[in-house]
Coordinates of C-alpha atoms in Angstrom, one line a residue:
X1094 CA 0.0 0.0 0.0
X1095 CA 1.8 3.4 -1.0
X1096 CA 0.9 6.9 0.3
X1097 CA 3.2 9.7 -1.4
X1098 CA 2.9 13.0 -0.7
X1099 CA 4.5 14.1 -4.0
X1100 CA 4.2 12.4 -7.0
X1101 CA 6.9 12.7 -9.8
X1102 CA 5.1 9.6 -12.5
X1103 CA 4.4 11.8 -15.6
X1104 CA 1.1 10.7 -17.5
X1105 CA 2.2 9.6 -20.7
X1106 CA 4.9 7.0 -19.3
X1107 CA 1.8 5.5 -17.8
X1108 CA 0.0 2.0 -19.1
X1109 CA -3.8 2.4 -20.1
X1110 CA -6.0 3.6 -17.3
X1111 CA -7.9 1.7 -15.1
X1112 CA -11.0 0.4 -15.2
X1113 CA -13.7 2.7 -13.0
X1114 CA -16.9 1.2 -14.3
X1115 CA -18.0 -0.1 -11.0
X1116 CA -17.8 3.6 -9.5
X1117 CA -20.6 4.4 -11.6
X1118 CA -22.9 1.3 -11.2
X1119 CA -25.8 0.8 -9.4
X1120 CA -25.2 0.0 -5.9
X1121 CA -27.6 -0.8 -3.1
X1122 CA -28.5 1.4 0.0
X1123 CA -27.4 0.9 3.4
X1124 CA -30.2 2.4 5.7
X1125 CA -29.2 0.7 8.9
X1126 CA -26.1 2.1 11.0
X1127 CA -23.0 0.3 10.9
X1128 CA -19.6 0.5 12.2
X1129 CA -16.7 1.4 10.2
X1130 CA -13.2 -0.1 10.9
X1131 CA -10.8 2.8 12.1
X1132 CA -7.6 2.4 11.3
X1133 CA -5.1 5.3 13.0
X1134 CA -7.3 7.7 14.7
X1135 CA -9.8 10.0 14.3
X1136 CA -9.5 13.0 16.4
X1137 CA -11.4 13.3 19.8
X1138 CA -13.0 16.8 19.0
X1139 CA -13.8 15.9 15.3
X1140 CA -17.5 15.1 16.7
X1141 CA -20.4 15.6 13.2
X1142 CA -21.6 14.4 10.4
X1143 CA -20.0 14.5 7.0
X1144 CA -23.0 14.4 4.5
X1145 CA -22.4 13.6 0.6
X1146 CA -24.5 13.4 -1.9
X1147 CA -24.3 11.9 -5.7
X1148 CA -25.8 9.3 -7.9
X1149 CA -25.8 6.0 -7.1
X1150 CA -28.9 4.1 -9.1
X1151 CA -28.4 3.9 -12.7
X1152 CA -31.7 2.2 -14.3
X1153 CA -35.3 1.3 -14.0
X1154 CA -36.4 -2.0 -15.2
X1155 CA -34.9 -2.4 -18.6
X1156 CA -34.8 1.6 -18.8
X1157 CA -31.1 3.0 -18.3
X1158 CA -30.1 6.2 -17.9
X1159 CA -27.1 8.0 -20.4
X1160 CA -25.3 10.6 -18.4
X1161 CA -23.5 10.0 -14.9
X1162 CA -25.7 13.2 -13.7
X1163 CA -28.5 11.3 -14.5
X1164 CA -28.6 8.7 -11.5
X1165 CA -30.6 8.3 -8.6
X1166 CA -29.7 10.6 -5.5
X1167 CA -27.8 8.6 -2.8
X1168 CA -27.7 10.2 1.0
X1169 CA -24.8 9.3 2.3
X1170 CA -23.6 10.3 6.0
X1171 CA -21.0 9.5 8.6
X1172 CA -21.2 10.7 11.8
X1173 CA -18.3 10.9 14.3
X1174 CA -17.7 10.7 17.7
X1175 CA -15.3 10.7 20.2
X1176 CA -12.8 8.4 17.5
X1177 CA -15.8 6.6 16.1
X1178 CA -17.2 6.5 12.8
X1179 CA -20.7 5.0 11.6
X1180 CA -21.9 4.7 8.5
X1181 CA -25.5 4.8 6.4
X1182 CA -26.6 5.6 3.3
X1183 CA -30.3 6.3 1.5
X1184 CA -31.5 6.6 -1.6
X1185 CA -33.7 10.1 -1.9
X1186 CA -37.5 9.2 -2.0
X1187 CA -37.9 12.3 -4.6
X1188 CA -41.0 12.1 -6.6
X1189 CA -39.2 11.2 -9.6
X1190 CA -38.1 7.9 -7.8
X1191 CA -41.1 7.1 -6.3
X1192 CA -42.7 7.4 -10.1
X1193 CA -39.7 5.4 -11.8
X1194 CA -40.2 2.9 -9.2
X1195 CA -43.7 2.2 -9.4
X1196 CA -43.5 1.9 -13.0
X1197 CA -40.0 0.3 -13.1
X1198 CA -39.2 2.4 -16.0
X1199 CA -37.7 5.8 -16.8
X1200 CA -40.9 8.5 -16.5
X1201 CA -39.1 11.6 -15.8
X1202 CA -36.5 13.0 -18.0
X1203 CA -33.3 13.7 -16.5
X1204 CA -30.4 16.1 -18.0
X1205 CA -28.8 13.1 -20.5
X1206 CA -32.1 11.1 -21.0
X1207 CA -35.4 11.8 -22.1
X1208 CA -37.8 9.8 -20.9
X1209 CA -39.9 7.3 -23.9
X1210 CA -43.5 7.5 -23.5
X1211 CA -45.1 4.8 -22.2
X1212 CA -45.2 1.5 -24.6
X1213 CA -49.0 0.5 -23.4
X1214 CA -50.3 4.2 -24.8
X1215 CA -51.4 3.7 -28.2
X1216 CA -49.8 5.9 -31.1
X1217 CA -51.9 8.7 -31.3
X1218 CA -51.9 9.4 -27.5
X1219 CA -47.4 8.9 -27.5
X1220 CA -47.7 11.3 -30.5
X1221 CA -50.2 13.9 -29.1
X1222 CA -48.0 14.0 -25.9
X1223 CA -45.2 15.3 -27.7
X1224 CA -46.8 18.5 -28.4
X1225 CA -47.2 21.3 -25.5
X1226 CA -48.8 25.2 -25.3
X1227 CA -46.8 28.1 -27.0
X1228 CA -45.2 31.0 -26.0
X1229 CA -44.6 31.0 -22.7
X1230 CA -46.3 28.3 -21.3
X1231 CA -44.1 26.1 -23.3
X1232 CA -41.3 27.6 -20.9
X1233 CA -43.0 27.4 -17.9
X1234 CA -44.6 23.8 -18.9
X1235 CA -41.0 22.8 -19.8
X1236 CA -39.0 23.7 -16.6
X1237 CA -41.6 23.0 -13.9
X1238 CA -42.2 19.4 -15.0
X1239 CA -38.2 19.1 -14.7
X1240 CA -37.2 16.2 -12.3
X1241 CA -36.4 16.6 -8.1
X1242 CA -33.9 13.9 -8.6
X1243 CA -31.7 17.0 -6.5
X1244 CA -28.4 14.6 -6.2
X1245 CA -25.9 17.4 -6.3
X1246 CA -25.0 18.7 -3.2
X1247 CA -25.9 20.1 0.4
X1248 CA -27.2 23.4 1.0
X1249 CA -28.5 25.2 3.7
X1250 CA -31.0 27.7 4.1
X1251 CA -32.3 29.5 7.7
X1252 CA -30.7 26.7 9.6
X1253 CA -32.8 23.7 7.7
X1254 CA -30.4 21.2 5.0
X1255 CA -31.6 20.8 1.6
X1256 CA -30.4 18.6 -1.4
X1257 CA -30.2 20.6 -4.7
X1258 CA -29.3 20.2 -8.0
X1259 CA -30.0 23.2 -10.5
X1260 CA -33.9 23.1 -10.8
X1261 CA -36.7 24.6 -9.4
X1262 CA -37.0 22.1 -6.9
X1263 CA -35.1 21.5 -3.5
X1264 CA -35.5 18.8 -1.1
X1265 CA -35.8 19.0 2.7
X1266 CA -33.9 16.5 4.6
X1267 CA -33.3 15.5 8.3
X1268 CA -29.8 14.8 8.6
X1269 CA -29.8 12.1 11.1
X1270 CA -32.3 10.2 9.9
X1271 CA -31.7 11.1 5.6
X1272 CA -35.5 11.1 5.7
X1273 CA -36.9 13.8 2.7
X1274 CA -39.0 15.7 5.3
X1275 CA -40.7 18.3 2.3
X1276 CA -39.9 19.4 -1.4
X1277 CA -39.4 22.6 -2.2
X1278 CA -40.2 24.5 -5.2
X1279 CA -37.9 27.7 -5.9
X1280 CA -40.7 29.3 -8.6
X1281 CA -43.4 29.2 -5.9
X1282 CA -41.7 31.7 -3.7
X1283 CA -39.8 34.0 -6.1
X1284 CA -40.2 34.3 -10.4
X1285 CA -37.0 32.0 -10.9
X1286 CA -36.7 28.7 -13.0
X1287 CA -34.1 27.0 -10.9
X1288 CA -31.0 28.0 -8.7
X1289 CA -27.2 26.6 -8.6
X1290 CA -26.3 23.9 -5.8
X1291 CA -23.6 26.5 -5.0
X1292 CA -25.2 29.2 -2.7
X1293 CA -23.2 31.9 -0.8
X1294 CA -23.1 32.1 2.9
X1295 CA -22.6 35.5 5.2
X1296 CA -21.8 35.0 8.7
X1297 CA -25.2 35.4 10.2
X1298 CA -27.1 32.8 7.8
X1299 CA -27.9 35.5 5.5
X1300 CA -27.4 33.0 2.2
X1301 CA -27.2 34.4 -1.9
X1302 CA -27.8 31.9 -4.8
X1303 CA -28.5 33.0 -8.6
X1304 CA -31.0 31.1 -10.4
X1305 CA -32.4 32.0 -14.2
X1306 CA -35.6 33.0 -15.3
X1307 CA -37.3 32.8 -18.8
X1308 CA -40.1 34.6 -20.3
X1309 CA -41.3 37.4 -23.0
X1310 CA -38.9 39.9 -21.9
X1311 CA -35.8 37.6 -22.6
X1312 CA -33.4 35.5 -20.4
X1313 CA -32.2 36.6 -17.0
X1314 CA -29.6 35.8 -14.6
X1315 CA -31.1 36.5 -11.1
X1316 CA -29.5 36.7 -7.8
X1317 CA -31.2 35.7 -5.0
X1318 CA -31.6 36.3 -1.1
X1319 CA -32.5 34.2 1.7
X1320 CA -32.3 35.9 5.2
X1321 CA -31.5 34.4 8.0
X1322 CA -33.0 31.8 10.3
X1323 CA -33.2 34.5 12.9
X1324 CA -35.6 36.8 10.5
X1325 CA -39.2 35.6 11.0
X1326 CA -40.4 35.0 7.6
X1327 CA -41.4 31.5 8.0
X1328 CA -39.4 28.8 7.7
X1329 CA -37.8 27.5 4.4
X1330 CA -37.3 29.5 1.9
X1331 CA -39.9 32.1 2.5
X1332 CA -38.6 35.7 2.4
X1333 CA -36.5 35.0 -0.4
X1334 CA -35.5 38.1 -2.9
X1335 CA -34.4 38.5 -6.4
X1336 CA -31.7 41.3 -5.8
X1337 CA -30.8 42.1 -9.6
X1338 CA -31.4 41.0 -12.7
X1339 CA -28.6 40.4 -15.3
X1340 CA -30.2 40.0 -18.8
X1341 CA -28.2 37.6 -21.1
X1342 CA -26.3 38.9 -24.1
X1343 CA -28.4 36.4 -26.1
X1344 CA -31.9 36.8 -25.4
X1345 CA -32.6 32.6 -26.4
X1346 CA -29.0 31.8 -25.9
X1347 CA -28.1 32.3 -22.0
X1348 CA -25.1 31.8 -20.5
X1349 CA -24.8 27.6 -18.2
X1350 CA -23.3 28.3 -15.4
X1351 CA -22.5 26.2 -12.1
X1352 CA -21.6 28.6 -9.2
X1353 CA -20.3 32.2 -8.9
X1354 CA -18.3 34.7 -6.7
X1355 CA -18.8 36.6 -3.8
X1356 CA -16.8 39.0 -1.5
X1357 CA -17.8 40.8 1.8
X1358 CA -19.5 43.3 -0.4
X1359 CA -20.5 41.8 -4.0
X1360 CA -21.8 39.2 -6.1
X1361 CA -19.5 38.0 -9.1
X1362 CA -21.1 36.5 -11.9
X1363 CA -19.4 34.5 -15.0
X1364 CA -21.4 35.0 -18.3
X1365 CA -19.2 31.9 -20.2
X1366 CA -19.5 30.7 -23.7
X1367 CA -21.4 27.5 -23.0
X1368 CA -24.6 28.4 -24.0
X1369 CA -28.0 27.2 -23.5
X1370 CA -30.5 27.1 -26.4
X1371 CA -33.4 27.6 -25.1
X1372 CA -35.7 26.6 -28.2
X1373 CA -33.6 23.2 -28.5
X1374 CA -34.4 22.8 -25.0
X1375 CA -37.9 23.6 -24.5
X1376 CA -38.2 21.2 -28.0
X1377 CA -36.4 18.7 -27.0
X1378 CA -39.7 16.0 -26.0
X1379 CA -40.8 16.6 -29.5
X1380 CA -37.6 16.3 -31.2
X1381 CA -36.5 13.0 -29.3
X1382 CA -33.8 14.8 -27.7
X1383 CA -32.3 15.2 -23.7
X1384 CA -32.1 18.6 -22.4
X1385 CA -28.1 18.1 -22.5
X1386 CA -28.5 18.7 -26.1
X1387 CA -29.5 21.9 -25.7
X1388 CA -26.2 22.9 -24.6
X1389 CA -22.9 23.8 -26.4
X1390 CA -19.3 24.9 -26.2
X1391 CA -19.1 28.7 -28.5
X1392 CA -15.9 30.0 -27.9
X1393 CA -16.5 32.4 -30.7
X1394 CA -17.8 34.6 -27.9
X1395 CA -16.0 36.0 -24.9
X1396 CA -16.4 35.2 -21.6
X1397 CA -18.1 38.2 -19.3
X1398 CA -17.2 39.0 -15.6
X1399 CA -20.5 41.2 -13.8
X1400 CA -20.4 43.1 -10.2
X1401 CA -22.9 43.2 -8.2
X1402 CA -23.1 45.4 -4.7
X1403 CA -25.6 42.4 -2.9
X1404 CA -26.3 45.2 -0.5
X1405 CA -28.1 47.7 -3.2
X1406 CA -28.8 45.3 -6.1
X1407 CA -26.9 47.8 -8.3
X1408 CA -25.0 46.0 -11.5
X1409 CA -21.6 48.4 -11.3
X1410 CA -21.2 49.7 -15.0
X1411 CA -17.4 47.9 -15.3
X1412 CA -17.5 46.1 -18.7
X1413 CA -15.1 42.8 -17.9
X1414 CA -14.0 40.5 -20.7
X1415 CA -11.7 38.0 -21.4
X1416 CA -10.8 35.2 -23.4
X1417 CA -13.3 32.1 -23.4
X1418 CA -13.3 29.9 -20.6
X1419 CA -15.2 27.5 -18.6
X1420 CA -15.3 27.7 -15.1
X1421 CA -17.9 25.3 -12.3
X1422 CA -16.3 25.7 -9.5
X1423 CA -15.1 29.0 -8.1
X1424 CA -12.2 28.5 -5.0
X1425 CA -12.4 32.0 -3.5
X1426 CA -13.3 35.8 -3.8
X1427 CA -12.3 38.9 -2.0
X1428 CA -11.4 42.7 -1.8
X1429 CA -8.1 44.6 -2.2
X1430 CA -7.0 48.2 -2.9
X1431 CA -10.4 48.8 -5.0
X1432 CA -10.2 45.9 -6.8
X1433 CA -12.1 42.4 -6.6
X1434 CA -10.4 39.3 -6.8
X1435 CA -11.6 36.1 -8.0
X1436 CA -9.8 32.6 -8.3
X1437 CA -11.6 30.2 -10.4
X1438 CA -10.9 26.6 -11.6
X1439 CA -10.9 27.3 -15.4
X1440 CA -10.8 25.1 -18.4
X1441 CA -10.2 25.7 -21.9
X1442 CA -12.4 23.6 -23.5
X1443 CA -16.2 23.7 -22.5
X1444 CA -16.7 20.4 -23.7
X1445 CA -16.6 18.4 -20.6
X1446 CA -20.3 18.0 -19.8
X1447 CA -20.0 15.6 -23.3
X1448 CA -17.0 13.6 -21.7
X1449 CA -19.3 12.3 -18.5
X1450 CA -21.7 9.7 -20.4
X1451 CA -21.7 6.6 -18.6
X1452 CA -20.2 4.9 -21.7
X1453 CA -18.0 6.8 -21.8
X1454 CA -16.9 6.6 -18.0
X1455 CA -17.6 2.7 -18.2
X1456 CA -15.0 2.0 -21.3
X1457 CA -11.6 0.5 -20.8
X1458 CA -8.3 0.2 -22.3
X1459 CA -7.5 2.7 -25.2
X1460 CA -11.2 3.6 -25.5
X1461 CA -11.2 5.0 -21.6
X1462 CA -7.3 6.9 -22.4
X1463 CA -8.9 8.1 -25.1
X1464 CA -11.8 9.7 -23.7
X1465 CA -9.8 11.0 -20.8
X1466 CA -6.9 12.2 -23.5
X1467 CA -10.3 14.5 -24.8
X1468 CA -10.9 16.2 -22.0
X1469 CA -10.1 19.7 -20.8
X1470 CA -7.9 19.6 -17.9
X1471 CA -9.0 22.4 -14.9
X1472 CA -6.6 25.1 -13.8
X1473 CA -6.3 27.1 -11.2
X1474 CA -6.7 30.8 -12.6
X1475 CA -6.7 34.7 -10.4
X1476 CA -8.7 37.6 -12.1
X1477 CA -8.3 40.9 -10.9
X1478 CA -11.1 43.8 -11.4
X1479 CA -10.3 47.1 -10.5
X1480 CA -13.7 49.1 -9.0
X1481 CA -14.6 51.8 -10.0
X1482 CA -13.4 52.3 -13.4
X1483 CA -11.6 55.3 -13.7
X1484 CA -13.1 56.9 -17.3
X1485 CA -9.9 58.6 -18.2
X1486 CA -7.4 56.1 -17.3
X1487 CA -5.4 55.6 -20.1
X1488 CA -5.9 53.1 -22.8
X1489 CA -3.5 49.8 -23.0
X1490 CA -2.3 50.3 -19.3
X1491 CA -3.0 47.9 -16.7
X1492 CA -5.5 48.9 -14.1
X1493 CA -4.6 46.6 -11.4
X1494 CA -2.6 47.7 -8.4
X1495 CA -1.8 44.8 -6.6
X1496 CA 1.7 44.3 -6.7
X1497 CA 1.3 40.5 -5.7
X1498 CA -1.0 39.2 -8.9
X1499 CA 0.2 39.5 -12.2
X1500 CA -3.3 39.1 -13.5
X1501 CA -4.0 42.0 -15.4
X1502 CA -6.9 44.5 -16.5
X1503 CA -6.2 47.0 -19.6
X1504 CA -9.1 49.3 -20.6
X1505 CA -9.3 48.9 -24.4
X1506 CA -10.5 51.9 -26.5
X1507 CA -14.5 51.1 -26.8
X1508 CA -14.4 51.3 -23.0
X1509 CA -14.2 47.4 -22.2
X1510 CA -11.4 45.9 -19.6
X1511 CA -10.0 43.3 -20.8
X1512 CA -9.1 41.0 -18.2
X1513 CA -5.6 38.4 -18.3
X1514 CA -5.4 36.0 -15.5
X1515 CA -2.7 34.8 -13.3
X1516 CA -2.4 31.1 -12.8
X1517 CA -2.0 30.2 -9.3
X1518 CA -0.3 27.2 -9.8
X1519 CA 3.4 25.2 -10.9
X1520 CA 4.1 23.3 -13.1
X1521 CA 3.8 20.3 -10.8
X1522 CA 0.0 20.7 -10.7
X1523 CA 0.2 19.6 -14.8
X1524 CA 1.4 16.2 -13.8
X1525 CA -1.7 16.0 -11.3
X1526 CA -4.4 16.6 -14.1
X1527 CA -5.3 19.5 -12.9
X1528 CA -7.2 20.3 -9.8
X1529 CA -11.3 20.6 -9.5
X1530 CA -13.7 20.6 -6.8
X1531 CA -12.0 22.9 -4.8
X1532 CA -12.7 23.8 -0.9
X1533 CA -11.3 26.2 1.6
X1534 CA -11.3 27.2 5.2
X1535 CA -15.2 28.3 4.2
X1536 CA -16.3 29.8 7.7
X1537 CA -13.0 32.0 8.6
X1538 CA -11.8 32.5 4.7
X1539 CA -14.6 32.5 2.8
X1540 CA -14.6 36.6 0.9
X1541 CA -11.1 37.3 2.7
X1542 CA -7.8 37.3 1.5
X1543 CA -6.3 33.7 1.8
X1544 CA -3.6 31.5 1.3
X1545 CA -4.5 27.8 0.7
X1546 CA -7.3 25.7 -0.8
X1547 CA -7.8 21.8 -1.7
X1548 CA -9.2 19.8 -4.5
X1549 CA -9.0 16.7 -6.4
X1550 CA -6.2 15.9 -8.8
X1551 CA -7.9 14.6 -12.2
X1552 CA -5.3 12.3 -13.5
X1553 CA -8.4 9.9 -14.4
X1554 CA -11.9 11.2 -15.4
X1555 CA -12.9 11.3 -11.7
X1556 CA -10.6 12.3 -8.7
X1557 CA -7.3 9.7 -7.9
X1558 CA -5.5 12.3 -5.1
X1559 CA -6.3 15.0 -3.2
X1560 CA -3.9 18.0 -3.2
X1561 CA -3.7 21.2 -1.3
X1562 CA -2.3 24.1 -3.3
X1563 CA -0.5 26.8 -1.5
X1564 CA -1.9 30.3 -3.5
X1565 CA 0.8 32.4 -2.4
X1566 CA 3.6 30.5 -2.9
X1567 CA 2.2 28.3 -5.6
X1568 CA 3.4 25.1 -4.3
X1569 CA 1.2 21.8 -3.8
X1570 CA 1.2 18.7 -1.8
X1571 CA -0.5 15.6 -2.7
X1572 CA -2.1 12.8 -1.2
X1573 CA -2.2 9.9 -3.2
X1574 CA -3.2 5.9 -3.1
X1575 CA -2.8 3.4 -6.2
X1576 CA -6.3 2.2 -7.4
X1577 CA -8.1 4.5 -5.0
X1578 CA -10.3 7.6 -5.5
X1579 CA -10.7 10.3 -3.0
X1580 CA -13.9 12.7 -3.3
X1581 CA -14.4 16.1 -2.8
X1582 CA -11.7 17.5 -0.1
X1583 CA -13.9 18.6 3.2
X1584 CA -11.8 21.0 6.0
X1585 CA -13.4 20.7 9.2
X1586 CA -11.3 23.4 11.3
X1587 CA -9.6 22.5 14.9
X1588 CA -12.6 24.2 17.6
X1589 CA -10.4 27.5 18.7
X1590 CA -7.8 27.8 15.9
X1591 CA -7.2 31.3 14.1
X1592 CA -4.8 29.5 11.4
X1593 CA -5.7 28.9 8.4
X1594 CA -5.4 25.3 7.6
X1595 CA -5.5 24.4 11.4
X1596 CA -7.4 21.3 11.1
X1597 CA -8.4 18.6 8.8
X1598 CA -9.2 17.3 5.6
X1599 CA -12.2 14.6 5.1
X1600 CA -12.5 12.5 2.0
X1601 CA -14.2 9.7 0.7
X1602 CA -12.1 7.4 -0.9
X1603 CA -13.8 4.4 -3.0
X1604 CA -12.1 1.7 -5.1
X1605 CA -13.2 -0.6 -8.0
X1606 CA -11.1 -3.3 -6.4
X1607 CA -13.9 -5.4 -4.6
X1608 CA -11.2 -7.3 -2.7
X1609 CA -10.5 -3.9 -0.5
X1610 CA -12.4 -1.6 1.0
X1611 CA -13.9 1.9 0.9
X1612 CA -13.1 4.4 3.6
X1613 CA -13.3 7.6 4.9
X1614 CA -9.8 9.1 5.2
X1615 CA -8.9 12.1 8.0
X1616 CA -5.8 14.1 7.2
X1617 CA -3.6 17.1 9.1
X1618 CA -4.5 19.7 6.9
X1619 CA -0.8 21.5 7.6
X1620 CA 1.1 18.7 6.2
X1621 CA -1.5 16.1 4.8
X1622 CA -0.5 13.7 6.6
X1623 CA -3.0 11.0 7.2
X1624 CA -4.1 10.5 10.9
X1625 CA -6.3 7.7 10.2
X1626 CA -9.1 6.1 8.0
X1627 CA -12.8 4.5 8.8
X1628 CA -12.9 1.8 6.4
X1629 CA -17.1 0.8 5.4
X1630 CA -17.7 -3.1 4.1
X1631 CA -19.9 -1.9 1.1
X1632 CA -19.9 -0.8 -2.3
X1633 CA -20.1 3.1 -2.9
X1634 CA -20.2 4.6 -5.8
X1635 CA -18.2 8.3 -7.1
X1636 CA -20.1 11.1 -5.7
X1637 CA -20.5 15.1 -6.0
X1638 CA -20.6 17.3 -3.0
X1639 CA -21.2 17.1 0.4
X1640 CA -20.9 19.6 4.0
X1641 CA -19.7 18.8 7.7
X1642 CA -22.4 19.6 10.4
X1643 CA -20.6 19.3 14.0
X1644 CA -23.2 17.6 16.8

């Protein structure tokens, strides 16, 4: 068994890649408590839950689903205490899986399936059920009939926890029990079709989301705000504000996006060149198609940066451009000298929504280093934008006065700024894959100036080490284990600490290998070392996103 903490192996000296089909296979729920092995220690004061969420059934019946996002919610939660560990996990009793299992078929459409109509309807009913209202019922008809399969992360709003993808509907769940207590519909409380599984949080519960919203008037980018569990609006979501409204560039065409930014005083929102036609998508039933077809890489336009003050609503007039890029994840935003600072995990190639259909993910040999050789690999990127912008700077100089950042902003002569980032990484981080799902010390760092964050290394087409990347210095350490996969990095900080990365990292780490098993791994987060591991007797499949809640 080998743990490095740096890792020299360069990909293309490396034999095919291994097999990960059974990470993304149907796996059955473990509703009752059990004990996981610990091996090492946990820490005494590490007493919570670690909640993750992803997708863990992959067909109805003969009915099977195309694209990894597709699968069935799994709950999955292990609670700590005192140097124990217990496992349990729970498939979500959404609507959609109540329906699909009743009629042990595929009912509701996910993002890469459409759902067939019914075999025992005759022809003229299959082909009359195709067709739906104009105009803007067909958008409203369209997205509220969207699935509550939410299997994307944990959120939380005025103190409850919700699962969430990116529709209009949340689930309520009790987190000791991963019972789905109520579902939640976004569009019942405030005119949006939808919000990200990425919300904001400030320190007094007040949380900020963005969700879009489609109608006559065009497409809009909306950003959204729950108050606090202290304000007495009603519990879950009620209360709720749209703040501003961006309008797209393209009034059928909006902007995908997966998170955004947000500092002690704004909102930052990425307007990216993977777009979203909305006439493919709101036609897809009657074309045959899955909403992921609705979606595509443009690169012939740029990508936009927009500030919002989420105290007024106001859009500041700052044009912010640069070259095309996809980002999901953002790592971390703040304020310095006037200017707001982003980091981002960027890619190149907006492409990779294509690369994660289970046949692909399920393929072997050449056909899985092929797919993964496609890919785009995620960076991490800094983007500086100076606030205000000074009308008579001078053209073709750079705007930015942080002496630390090379990232740049040059005001070009139609007014625009055009922004060039700064990577925040080594060389080192190439031989990695890259780095996505990225965390940091959220509740002491989150809109401040920082200095570390973690994330997966991508040297396969799903997370094989973890690695924490030093933003300052832009050095990395790695955690790594041959023919394991460690999820999304979770830092749980030591109760009473002021430092930075005084605490630890929590991971899930699964393996195809039947013969060994899973485990939830604890590492210092100052030198990622491991302390110890909680190894679970059962099979587990790759998941998204997940939170800590301390007990």
């Amino acid at each position: 068994m080998e743990n490095t903490l740096e890792t020299k192996e360069i990909f293309s000296k490396r034999e095919n890649l291994p097999c990960i089909a059974p990470l993304v296979t149907t796996v059955e729920e473990t509703p009752q408590i059990i004990s996981a092995k610990v091996r090492g220690h946990f820490p005494k004061w590490l007493n919570g839950y670690l909640l993750r969420i992803g997708p863990g059934k992959f067909e109805f019946g003969k009915d099977k689903y195309n694209h990894w996002f597709d699968g069935v919610a799994l709950l999955h939660q292990f609670m700590m205490e005192k140097g124990t560990v217990t496992y349990r996990s729970k498939f979500l009793q959404s609507d959609t899986y109540n329906a699909n299992s009743i009629h042990n078929r595929i009912v509701i459409s996910e993002f890469g399936t459409l759902a067939l109509p019914d075999p025992c309807r005759n022809v003229f009913e299959r082909f009359m059920s195709k067709f739906e209202l104009p105009g803007k019922q067909l958008f409203a008809q369209n997205f509220a009939a969207m699935t509550d399969n939410t299997s994307v992360n944990y959120v939380r709003y005025k103190g409850g926890y919700y699962v969430s993808s990116e529709t209009n509907f949340m689930n309520k769940v009790d987190i000791e029990t991963l019972e789905k207590t109520e579902k939640v519909d976004w569009s019942k409380f405030i005119a949006v079709n939808g919000a990200t599984a990425h919300p904001h949080y400030d320190p007094d519960g007040t949380a900020y989301n963005m969700g879009n919203s489609y109608g006559p008037r065009g497409s809009f980018y909306n950003i959204i705000r729950v108050p606090p569990e202290k304000v007495d609006l009603g519990d879950t979501i009620h209360g709720a504000q749209v703040i501003c409204s961006i309008p797209s560039a393209e009034r059928m065409k909006p902007s995908y996006y997966h998170s955004f930014g947000m500092t002690k005083n704004y909102i930052i929102f990425i307007e990216q060149p993977l777009k979203m036609n909305l006439w493919k998508i709101v036609t897809s039933k009657i074309q045959g198609k899955s909403l992921s077809d609705g979606i595509s890489w443009e690169p012939k336009y740029n990508t936009r940066f927009y500030v919002v003050d989420k105290h007024t609503g106001q859009l500041l007039p700052g044009m912010y451009y640069s070259k095309p890029f996809v980002t999901f994840h953002q790592i971390n935003a703040f304020e310095d000298q006037g200017c707001v600072v982003i980091d981002l995990c960027c890619q190149d190639n907006g492409r990779s929504l294509e690369v994660y259909q289970l046949q692909n993910l399920r393929k072997a040999g050449e056909g899985l280093d092929q797919v993964y050789n496609a890919a785009a690999r995620s960076f991490p990127r800094r983007f500086v934008l100076p606030l205000p912008v000074n009308l008579n700077a001078p053209e073709g100089e750079n705007l930015s006065p942080l002496s630390y950042s090379s990232a740049c902003a040059v005001k070009q002569a139609d007014g625009k700024i055009w922004l060039s980032y700064e990577n925040l990484h080594s060389k080192d981080l190439e031989e990695q894959g890259g780095i996505e799902i990225p965390q940091i010390n959220y509740g002491q760092f989150s809109g401040k100036k920082y200095h570390f964050f973690y994330g997966c290394g991508f040297r396969h087409l799903v997370g094989d080490s973890l690695i924490k990347i030093d933003v300052v210095n832009k050095t990395l350490t790695v955690w790594k284990e041959d023919g394991f996969y460690p999820s999304e990095p979770v830092f749980v900080p030591v109760p009473g600490t002021n430092e930075e990365d005084g605490g630890v990292i929590l991971s899930v780490v699964i393996t195809p290998n039947q013969n060994k098993s899973n485990f939830l791994l604890v590492l210092d987060a100052k030198n990622f070392k491991e302390l110890g591991r909680a190894e679970v007797p059962v099979q587990m499949p790759y998941g998204f996103h997940g939170t800590f809640v301390n007990i």
